[in-house]
Structure formats: C-alpha cells, structure tokens
Coordinates of C-alpha atoms and ligand atoms in Angstrom, one line a residue:
M1 CA 71.3 94.0 133.0
E2 CA 69.5 91.5 130.7
R3 CA 66.0 90.3 131.7
S4 CA 66.4 87.8 134.6
V5 CA 63.8 86.0 136.6
S6 CA 65.0 87.7 139.8
N7 CA 64.3 91.1 138.4
P8 CA 61.0 92.7 139.5
P9 CA 58.1 91.5 137.3
L10 CA 57.3 93.7 134.3
P11 CA 54.1 95.8 134.6
P12 CA 51.6 94.1 132.3
P13 CA 51.3 96.9 129.7
L14 CA 55.0 96.9 129.3
A15 CA 55.2 93.1 129.1
E16 CA 52.5 93.1 126.3
F17 CA 54.3 96.0 124.6
L18 CA 57.7 94.2 124.6
A19 CA 56.0 90.9 123.3
A20 CA 54.3 92.7 120.4
R21 CA 57.3 94.9 119.4
P22 CA 55.0 97.4 117.7
W23 CA 57.9 99.8 116.8
L24 CA 58.9 97.3 114.0
T25 CA 55.5 97.5 112.2
T26 CA 54.2 101.0 113.0
R27 CA 55.2 104.4 111.8
A28 CA 55.0 107.4 114.1
E29 CA 52.2 109.7 113.1
L30 CA 53.4 113.2 113.6
P31 CA 51.6 116.4 112.5
G32 CA 53.9 118.2 110.1
D33 CA 56.5 115.3 110.3
P34 CA 59.1 117.4 112.2
V35 CA 62.7 117.0 111.1
G36 CA 65.1 115.6 113.5
M37 CA 67.9 113.1 114.2
L38 CA 65.8 109.9 114.8
G39 CA 65.3 106.8 112.8
D40 CA 61.8 105.6 111.9
Q41 CA 61.7 102.8 114.4
E42 CA 62.9 105.1 117.2
S43 CA 60.3 107.7 116.4
A44 CA 57.6 104.9 116.5
L45 CA 59.1 103.6 119.8
F46 CA 59.0 107.0 121.5
Q47 CA 55.4 107.7 120.4
L48 CA 54.2 104.2 121.4
L49 CA 55.9 104.2 124.8
A50 CA 54.0 107.5 125.6
R51 CA 50.7 106.1 124.2
D52 CA 50.7 102.5 125.4
V53 CA 53.1 102.2 128.3
F54 CA 53.1 105.6 130.2
A55 CA 51.0 105.3 133.3
G56 CA 50.9 108.8 134.7
R57 CA 53.3 108.1 137.5
G58 CA 55.9 110.7 136.6
A59 CA 57.2 113.0 134.0
I60 CA 58.4 112.2 130.5
V61 CA 61.9 113.8 130.0
D62 CA 63.2 114.5 126.5
A63 CA 66.8 115.3 127.3
G64 CA 68.3 116.6 124.0
S65 CA 65.3 118.0 122.0
F66 CA 67.1 119.7 119.1
L67 CA 64.4 120.7 116.7
G68 CA 61.6 118.9 118.5
R69 CA 61.2 115.6 116.8
S70 CA 61.6 113.4 119.9
A71 CA 59.4 115.8 121.9
S72 CA 56.7 115.6 119.2
C73 CA 56.8 111.8 119.3
F74 CA 56.3 111.7 123.1
A75 CA 53.7 114.5 123.2
T76 CA 51.5 113.1 120.4
G77 CA 51.7 109.6 121.9
L78 CA 50.9 111.0 125.4
R79 CA 47.8 112.8 124.0
R80 CA 46.5 109.5 122.7
N81 CA 47.1 107.6 125.9
P82 CA 43.7 106.8 127.6
A83 CA 45.4 107.5 131.0
F84 CA 46.5 111.0 129.9
R85 CA 45.5 113.8 132.2
A86 CA 46.0 117.3 130.8
E87 CA 46.5 119.0 134.1
R88 CA 49.1 116.5 135.2
D89 CA 51.2 115.0 132.4
R90 CA 54.0 116.9 130.6
V91 CA 57.0 116.2 128.4
H92 CA 60.0 118.2 129.7
C93 CA 62.3 119.3 126.9
F94 CA 66.0 120.1 127.6
D95 CA 68.3 121.7 125.1
K96 CA 70.5 124.7 124.7
F97 CA 68.9 125.4 121.3
R98 CA 72.0 126.6 119.6
V99 CA 73.7 125.5 116.4
N100 CA 76.6 123.6 118.0
G101 CA 78.9 122.8 115.1
P102 CA 79.4 122.2 111.4
D103 CA 77.4 119.0 111.4
T104 CA 74.3 121.0 112.5
V105 CA 75.0 123.7 110.0
R106 CA 75.0 121.0 107.3
F107 CA 71.9 119.4 108.7
L108 CA 69.9 122.6 108.6
R109 CA 71.1 123.4 105.1
D110 CA 70.3 119.9 103.7
R111 CA 67.1 119.2 105.6
L112 CA 65.5 122.7 105.9
K113 CA 67.4 124.7 103.3
L114 CA 68.4 127.1 106.0
G115 CA 71.7 129.0 106.1
A116 CA 72.9 129.1 109.7
C117 CA 76.1 129.7 111.6
V118 CA 77.5 128.0 114.7
G119 CA 76.0 129.7 117.7
D120 CA 72.7 130.8 116.1
S121 CA 69.5 130.0 118.0
T122 CA 67.5 126.9 116.9
R123 CA 64.6 127.8 119.2
P124 CA 62.4 129.4 116.5
I125 CA 62.6 126.1 114.5
F126 CA 61.9 124.0 117.6
D127 CA 58.9 126.3 118.5
A128 CA 57.5 126.0 114.9
Q129 CA 57.9 122.3 114.8
V130 CA 56.3 121.5 118.2
A131 CA 53.5 124.1 117.8
P132 CA 50.8 121.4 117.5
V133 CA 51.7 120.0 120.9
S134 CA 53.2 123.0 122.6
E135 CA 50.7 122.9 125.5
L136 CA 52.0 119.5 126.6
L137 CA 55.7 120.7 126.8
V138 CA 57.7 122.3 129.4
V139 CA 60.9 123.8 127.9
H140 CA 64.1 124.0 129.9
A141 CA 66.5 126.0 127.7
G142 CA 70.2 126.3 128.6
D143 CA 73.4 124.4 129.2
F144 CA 72.4 121.0 130.7
H145 CA 75.5 121.1 132.9
A146 CA 73.6 123.6 135.1
T147 CA 70.3 121.7 135.1
V148 CA 68.5 121.1 138.4
W149 CA 65.6 118.7 138.2
D150 CA 63.0 119.4 140.8
G151 CA 60.0 118.0 138.8
G152 CA 59.5 114.8 140.9
P153 CA 59.4 111.2 139.7
I154 CA 60.4 110.5 136.1
E155 CA 58.6 107.7 134.2
I156 CA 60.3 107.9 130.8
L157 CA 63.8 109.4 130.4
M158 CA 65.0 109.8 126.9
V159 CA 68.8 110.6 126.8
D160 CA 70.1 112.3 123.7
I161 CA 72.1 114.9 125.4
A162 CA 74.9 112.9 127.1
K163 CA 77.5 113.9 124.6
L164 CA 80.2 114.3 127.3
P165 CA 80.9 112.4 130.5
T166 CA 80.1 115.6 132.4
L167 CA 76.6 115.9 130.7
L168 CA 75.9 112.2 131.5
G169 CA 77.1 112.9 135.0
R170 CA 74.7 115.7 135.5
L171 CA 71.8 113.6 134.2
V172 CA 72.8 110.7 136.5
E173 CA 73.1 113.0 139.5
Q174 CA 69.9 115.0 138.9
M175 CA 67.6 112.5 137.3
F176 CA 68.5 108.9 138.1
P177 CA 67.4 109.3 141.8
Q178 CA 63.9 110.2 140.4
L179 CA 63.4 107.0 138.5
I180 CA 60.8 104.6 139.9
P181 CA 62.3 101.2 140.5
G182 CA 60.5 98.4 138.6
H183 CA 58.7 100.9 136.4
S184 CA 60.7 103.8 134.9
L185 CA 62.3 103.5 131.4
V186 CA 65.5 105.0 130.2
V187 CA 66.2 105.2 126.5
H188 CA 69.8 105.9 125.5
Q189 CA 69.4 107.3 122.0
D190 CA 73.2 107.3 121.4
Y191 CA 73.8 103.7 122.5
H192 CA 74.6 102.2 119.1
H193 CA 77.1 105.0 118.3
P194 CA 80.9 104.8 118.4
W195 CA 81.6 108.3 119.9
L196 CA 80.3 108.2 123.4
P197 CA 81.9 105.2 125.3
H198 CA 81.1 106.8 128.6
I199 CA 77.4 105.9 128.2
H200 CA 78.3 102.2 128.0
V201 CA 80.7 102.4 130.8
V202 CA 78.3 104.1 133.1
M203 CA 75.3 101.9 132.3
E204 CA 77.4 98.8 132.8
Y205 CA 78.7 100.1 136.1
L206 CA 75.0 100.6 137.2
A207 CA 74.0 97.2 135.8
E208 CA 72.4 96.1 139.1
S209 CA 70.0 99.0 138.9
F210 CA 69.1 98.7 135.2
E211 CA 68.0 95.8 132.9
L212 CA 68.4 96.0 129.2
L213 CA 64.9 95.5 127.9
V214 CA 65.4 96.1 124.2
P215 CA 69.1 96.1 123.1
Q216 CA 68.6 98.0 119.8
V217 CA 66.0 100.1 118.1
D218 CA 67.8 102.1 115.4
D219 CA 70.6 103.7 117.5
S220 CA 68.7 103.4 120.8
A221 CA 68.7 100.9 123.7
L222 CA 65.8 100.7 126.1
F223 CA 66.5 100.0 129.8
R224 CA 64.2 99.6 132.8
C225 CA 65.2 100.8 136.3
I226 CA 64.9 97.8 138.5
A227 CA 66.5 99.1 141.7
P228 CA 67.5 102.5 143.2
V229 CA 71.0 103.5 142.3
P230 CA 73.1 103.2 145.6
P231 CA 74.5 106.6 146.7
D232 CA 78.1 105.6 146.3
R233 CA 77.5 104.3 142.8
L234 CA 75.6 107.5 141.9
L235 CA 78.5 109.5 143.1
R236 CA 81.2 107.6 141.1
A237 CA 79.0 107.4 138.0
S238 CA 78.2 111.1 138.0
A239 CA 81.9 112.0 138.5
Y240 CA 82.9 109.5 135.8
D241 CA 85.5 108.3 138.3
F242 CA 86.8 105.2 136.7
T243 CA 90.4 103.9 136.1
K244 CA 91.5 103.1 132.6
T245 CA 91.2 99.4 133.3
E246 CA 87.7 99.8 134.8
R247 CA 86.6 101.7 131.7
I248 CA 87.9 99.0 129.3
D249 CA 86.5 96.1 131.3
L250 CA 83.1 97.7 131.8
M251 CA 82.9 98.4 128.1
A252 CA 83.8 94.8 127.3
A253 CA 81.1 93.6 129.6
A254 CA 78.5 96.0 128.0
I255 CA 79.5 94.5 124.6
A256 CA 79.2 91.0 125.8
R257 CA 75.5 91.6 127.0
L258 CA 74.4 92.5 123.5
P259 CA 73.3 89.9 121.0
Q260 CA 76.2 89.1 118.6
E261 CA 74.7 90.8 115.6
Q262 CA 74.1 94.1 117.6
R263 CA 77.6 94.5 119.0
H264 CA 79.3 96.3 116.1
S265 CA 78.7 100.0 117.0
V266 CA 79.5 99.4 120.6
A267 CA 82.6 97.5 119.7
E268 CA 83.6 100.6 117.6
A269 CA 83.1 102.7 120.8
Q270 CA 85.6 100.4 122.5
V271 CA 88.1 101.0 119.7
L272 CA 87.8 104.7 120.2
Q273 CA 87.9 104.4 124.0
L274 CA 91.2 102.4 123.7
A275 CA 92.7 105.0 121.3
W276 CA 91.7 107.9 123.6
L277 CA 93.1 106.1 126.6
G278 CA 96.4 105.8 124.8
E279 CA 96.1 102.0 124.2
T280 CA 97.1 102.4 120.6
T281 CA 98.1 98.8 120.0
A282 CA 94.9 97.4 121.5
A283 CA 92.8 99.9 119.6
R284 CA 94.5 98.8 116.3
K285 CA 93.9 95.2 117.1
A286 CA 90.2 95.7 118.0
F287 CA 89.8 97.9 114.9
A288 CA 91.4 95.2 112.6
E289 CA 88.9 92.6 114.0
L290 CA 86.0 94.9 113.0
D291 CA 87.6 95.7 109.7
A292 CA 87.6 92.0 108.9
L293 CA 83.9 91.8 109.8
A294 CA 83.2 94.9 107.7
Q295 CA 84.2 93.0 104.6
S296 CA 81.4 90.4 105.1
P297 CA 78.4 90.7 102.8
G298 CA 75.9 91.0 105.8
A299 CA 77.5 94.3 107.2
S300 CA 74.8 96.9 107.5
R301 CA 75.2 100.2 105.7
H302 CA 74.7 102.2 108.9
W303 CA 77.5 100.3 110.7
L304 CA 79.8 100.5 107.7
S305 CA 79.4 104.3 107.6
Q306 CA 80.3 104.4 111.4
H307 CA 83.2 102.1 110.8
R308 CA 84.6 104.4 108.0
A309 CA 84.2 107.4 110.3
V310 CA 86.2 105.5 113.1
A311 CA 88.8 104.6 110.5
D312 CA 89.1 108.2 109.4
H313 CA 89.4 109.3 113.0
L314 CA 92.2 106.8 113.9
E315 CA 94.1 107.9 110.8
D316 CA 93.6 111.6 111.7
R317 CA 95.0 110.9 115.2
E318 CA 98.0 109.1 113.8
L319 CA 98.6 112.0 111.4
A320 CA 98.2 114.6 114.1
A321 CA 100.8 112.7 116.3
L322 CA 103.3 112.5 113.4
M323 CA 102.8 116.2 112.7
A324 CA 103.2 117.2 116.3
A325 CA 106.5 115.2 116.4
H326 CA 107.6 116.9 113.2
E327 CA 108.0 113.6 111.5
W328 CA 107.3 115.1 108.1
P329 CA 108.2 112.2 105.7
A330 CA 106.1 109.8 107.7
A331 CA 103.3 112.5 107.9
L332 CA 103.4 112.9 104.1
A333 CA 103.2 109.2 103.6
R334 CA 100.3 108.9 106.1
V335 CA 98.3 111.8 104.5
D336 CA 98.9 110.4 101.0
A337 CA 97.6 107.0 102.1
S338 CA 94.5 108.7 103.6
L339 CA 93.9 110.7 100.4
E340 CA 94.1 107.5 98.5
R341 CA 91.5 105.8 100.7
R342 CA 89.2 108.7 101.4
G343 CA 89.5 110.8 98.3
P344 CA 90.4 114.5 98.3
G345 CA 89.1 116.6 101.1
A346 CA 90.1 120.2 102.1
K347 CA 91.6 119.2 105.5
L348 CA 93.7 116.4 104.2
L349 CA 94.9 118.5 101.3
A350 CA 95.9 121.2 103.8
H351 CA 97.8 118.7 105.9
R352 CA 99.5 117.6 102.7
G353 CA 100.5 121.2 102.0
R354 CA 101.9 121.6 105.5
A355 CA 104.0 118.4 105.2
L356 CA 105.3 119.4 101.8
L357 CA 106.1 122.9 103.1
E358 CA 108.0 121.5 106.0
L359 CA 110.0 119.3 103.6
G360 CA 110.9 122.3 101.6
R361 CA 108.8 121.3 98.5
T362 CA 107.3 124.7 98.3
A363 CA 105.8 124.6 94.8
E364 CA 104.0 121.3 95.5
A365 CA 102.9 122.7 98.9
L366 CA 101.3 125.7 97.2
V367 CA 99.5 123.3 94.7
A368 CA 98.1 121.3 97.7
V369 CA 97.0 124.4 99.5
R370 CA 95.2 125.7 96.4
A371 CA 93.6 122.3 95.9
A372 CA 92.3 122.5 99.5
A373 CA 90.9 125.9 98.9
T374 CA 89.0 124.8 95.8
S375 CA 87.8 121.5 97.3
P376 CA 83.9 121.3 97.6
D377 CA 84.1 120.8 101.4
F378 CA 86.4 123.8 102.0
A379 CA 83.6 126.1 103.2
G380 CA 82.4 123.7 105.7
T381 CA 85.7 122.6 107.1
Q382 CA 88.6 125.0 106.5
S383 CA 87.6 128.4 105.3
G384 CA 86.8 129.7 108.9
D385 CA 90.0 128.3 110.4
P386 CA 92.8 130.9 110.8
E387 CA 95.4 128.2 110.6
F388 CA 94.5 127.4 107.0
W389 CA 95.2 131.0 106.0
V390 CA 98.4 131.0 108.0
L391 CA 99.5 127.9 106.1
E392 CA 98.6 129.5 102.8
A393 CA 100.5 132.6 103.8
R394 CA 103.6 130.5 104.6
A395 CA 103.4 128.6 101.3
Q396 CA 103.0 131.8 99.4
A397 CA 105.8 133.5 101.2
A398 CA 108.1 130.5 100.7
H399 CA 107.3 130.7 97.0
G400 CA 108.1 134.4 97.0
D401 CA 104.6 135.8 96.6
R402 CA 104.6 138.3 99.4
S403 CA 101.6 140.3 98.5
A404 CA 99.4 137.2 98.4
A405 CA 100.9 136.1 101.7
R406 CA 100.0 139.4 103.3
A407 CA 96.4 139.0 102.0
S408 CA 96.3 135.5 103.5
L409 CA 97.5 136.7 106.8
G410 CA 94.8 139.3 106.7
R411 CA 92.2 136.6 106.2
A412 CA 93.7 134.6 109.1
Q413 CA 93.2 137.7 111.2
S414 CA 89.6 138.1 110.1
C415 CA 89.0 134.5 111.1
G416 CA 90.3 135.1 114.6
L417 CA 94.2 135.0 114.5
G418 CA 95.4 137.2 117.3
S419 CA 97.3 140.4 116.3
T420 CA 100.4 139.5 118.2
R421 CA 100.8 136.2 116.4
R422 CA 100.0 137.9 113.1
E423 CA 102.7 140.5 113.7
E424 CA 105.2 137.7 114.7
L425 CA 104.3 135.7 111.5
A426 CA 104.6 138.8 109.3
R427 CA 108.1 139.4 110.8
R428 CA 109.2 135.8 110.4
L429 CA 107.9 135.6 106.8
R430 CA 109.5 139.0 106.2
L431 CA 106.3 140.4 104.8
D432 CA 106.9 143.9 106.2
D433 CA 110.5 144.3 104.8
A434 CA 111.8 145.3 101.4
P435 CA 111.3 142.4 98.8
P436 CA 113.9 139.7 99.4
S437 CA 116.3 138.7 96.6
A438 CA 115.3 135.0 96.6
P439 CA 112.2 133.0 97.7
Q440 CA 111.9 132.5 101.5
S441 CA 113.1 129.3 103.0
A442 CA 110.3 127.0 104.2
A443 CA 112.1 127.0 107.5
A444 CA 110.0 130.0 108.5
S445 CA 107.9 127.6 110.4
G446 CA 104.4 128.5 111.5
D447 CA 104.8 126.8 114.9
Ligands
LIG501 C1 71.3 114.7 118.5 S1 70.5 116.1 119.1 C2 69.0 115.6 119.7 C3 68.1 115.1 118.6 C4 66.6 115.1 119.0 N1 66.4 114.2 120.1 C5 65.7 114.7 117.8 O1 64.7 114.1 118.1 O2 66.0 115.1 116.7 C6 71.4 116.4 120.5 C7 71.0 117.7 121.2 O3 71.8 117.9 122.4 C8 71.9 119.2 122.7 N2 73.0 119.5 123.6 C9 74.3 119.1 123.5 N3 75.0 119.6 124.5 C10 74.2 120.3 125.3 C11 74.3 121.0 126.5 N4 75.5 121.1 127.1 N5 73.3 121.6 127.0 C12 72.1 121.5 126.4 N6 71.9 120.8 125.3 C13 72.9 120.2 124.7 C14 72.2 119.8 121.3 O4 71.9 121.2 121.3 C15 71.3 119.0 120.4 O5 70.2 119.6 120.1

C-alpha cells in the first residue's frame, strides 16, 4: 500500500502537491467558517485537493457531511480550480442529517449554543452553513445503507460515514468500482481513530488496489486507487467476511505500514478489536504496551485523550461483565477503582449504587444513586435512561421510602419503561400493597 516504484506513476499535479505538502502551511479559507468535526490540516487538505489536484474526471464525494464543513472545503476549493466547469463538476454530499446521539447533542450545544434532541434534523444547519456554495452540491439525504451510486466515476472520495462495517461495506460495494485506477483519491477521515477497526482491516485487505500516499493529516489518511478492486475481494470486503485471525493479522499489517510515530491511534483500534473479538488477554497486553508509551513526554494530547477513552471503555466492559455475572464484590471494587481514576460521573455512580444495593448496603446505595442524580453529567448520560430510575426506585424501596419509589418508577415509565415491566417491578417492590412493617430486602432484584 505504501508508494512503490511498481505502482502507476503519480499524475504530475498530484506529485507536486505531495512534494509541497501545502496542508501543513495553509489554512482553509471558508466563507462563514462552518463548524464541523475536522482539524485545521484536514480542512486545508480537502480544500487544496479540490483546488489543485482535481482534474474534472469524476465526482467529488463527501460521504458523511454532518453540518457541511467538509462539503464547504471541497466546494470552495473546486470553485477556485482553473479546470472547474460549472455544468459538470459537483460535490455529492451524503448524510442522514439527524442528531444521532449524545455526542452530537453536546457538540451542537457547545459549538452552536443550540438545544437539540437525538433524532432532530440537522438539515437546516447544514443548509445554512453551505449556502455560499449550495449550487455546487448535490445532497443525498437518508440512511447510507440504502445508497445507490449511479453518478459515474469518482475522483475524490472522502469517507467520514463508515461508522459500522455495514456502512463501509455499502461504500465499498457502490463506490469503489467507480474509482479511476492510477488517479482517484480516497480519504479515510476516521483512520487515526480507535473505534473503527473495520476501516483498517478492509483497506489492508485491499492493499493491492490502494497505496497509502499520506499516512496522517490530523485523523485522516490519504490513499490512491492504483488498480481495480477484483470482484471476489470487493464481495468479501463489502460483506466484512473475515475470520477473527484475519482481522487481527490485517490490522497488524496496517499498523506496520505506518511510520512508527503515527501508529498509536491505529494500535488503539487493534486493542479494541481484540477486546471485541473476546481476546481479552491479548487486548490487555496490547493496551499495557500503549500505556507505557503514554507515560512518555512526547505523547500527543490528541492520542492521550483517545488512550484514556479506550482505557475507560475497557474498564466499562470489565465492569459490565462482572455485573452480568452478579459478581458484586468484584464489581464494587472495579467501579471504585474507576471512580478513583476517572473522578465522579453519573454512570459510574449509578453502577456503584447498583453494586451496593445488590450487596444489601442500602443506605450507601441510596447515597450513590443520589450522587449520580446530582452529578453534572447526569442530564447528558443517565436522566433519559429508564434503568436509572428503576435503580433509584429499588434503592428507595429497599430503604423503606415507598412513595419516592413509586415516583421513580413513574419517571422510568415516562422514559420508556414498558408498563408490563413497571407493574412487575411495583409488585416485586411491594409498592402497591399496604406499607410493610420493615424496609424491603435488597433481594428485590431489578433483573
Ligand atoms: C463525523 S460526522 C461527519 C463530519 C463532517 N465530515 C464534517 O466535516 O464535519 C459523521 C456523519 O456520518 C453520518 N452518518 C452516520 N451514520 C449514517 C448513516 N447510516 N447514514 C447516513 N449518514 C450517516 C452522521 O449523520 C454524521 O453527520
């Protein structure tokens, strides 16, 4: 996948561009400076690719447009390209334009001071942000899983939508056959990112069709298509049909291709892949090696924040496994160690409450649950989760406060708890009977 003399020669504009590395010294100039999830160098790279490298031989695809920043980068660059032909050249934007989770809710609050809920449309924000370039865009709104690409050759394909193997599969199936061998560029914006190991696995599997031109620009990696993807490979890659061993080996090969100092985020992706494949011991070992590197003074802030997020995720998985196995003393020890390392957070405090409740330490359980409910991140993490209110109801009932427990079950129901489960819990916690003579036993488990 790295540049090799046997690969087709680079088109001269691309060769010059790669030699000059202008994304390191240029800032993207964007009317209105649209907000988005790109770094400064990536923004410049996208704009400059459209301005200086695009040759009018196919479409520019912006797969994962969000609020329009990447689309604006490509469209503004395209407009300044001397080869631009208004009747021919377009940037195709793909997105479902919906607030897809708490991270996006937080992003809209912090960056645009907008209150939004999961499921709300983001299309009005996209439309406002891309207004200065809207005539250059073709917008394909909807779930990318159903996308059919019938727009002919693709010259630049920016991938920021492959959040699941199935989404990457759709992209590979629909769009990779339209890449022009020797010419088309693919940017994987999530390459230096721990959470999407399928991207590395698939690109490594297709290594004979793609060379890695620029291993890292912010979170992105830039590839060139050097040969058509053979049909059998296209089929396997789009179905993500790989054994456990293949996935682990392909990822190891993808890491080995990168310069030593650019391996960290992808090595984190291998840690997560190992954990998700059930290779817990190997995941721990790989994580420990990264943990040692994370102590070194040269570790970048960006990677360290990814590393901490991976550490949290591994701890959370371990805790979830202990809780699922009803190993309550070990779960309490695990959650206390996490609270010590990460500081108080609503979710961890709720887990602490659950472990204490199961251990019959009801007064302490209630304190932990109340601490969760007053934690600053409660609204963003727990307040909409019916299971939090079930837990609170159980702790209150165990403590003998039946009217508070009834109110909590009511909140659980308003957050989506089914009425059958609510009635069953009310019965188990004896919330519908005459007052009991003594506090309920914690054995009224919520499971
Ligand atoms: C990280 S954002 C893209 C950021 C964007 N490129 C920018 O410049 O700010 C990823 C986008 O993928 C979109 N997405 C995720 N899953 C999708 C799906 N199944 N169908 C369509 N879009 C999807 C999300 O809606 C989100 O806007």
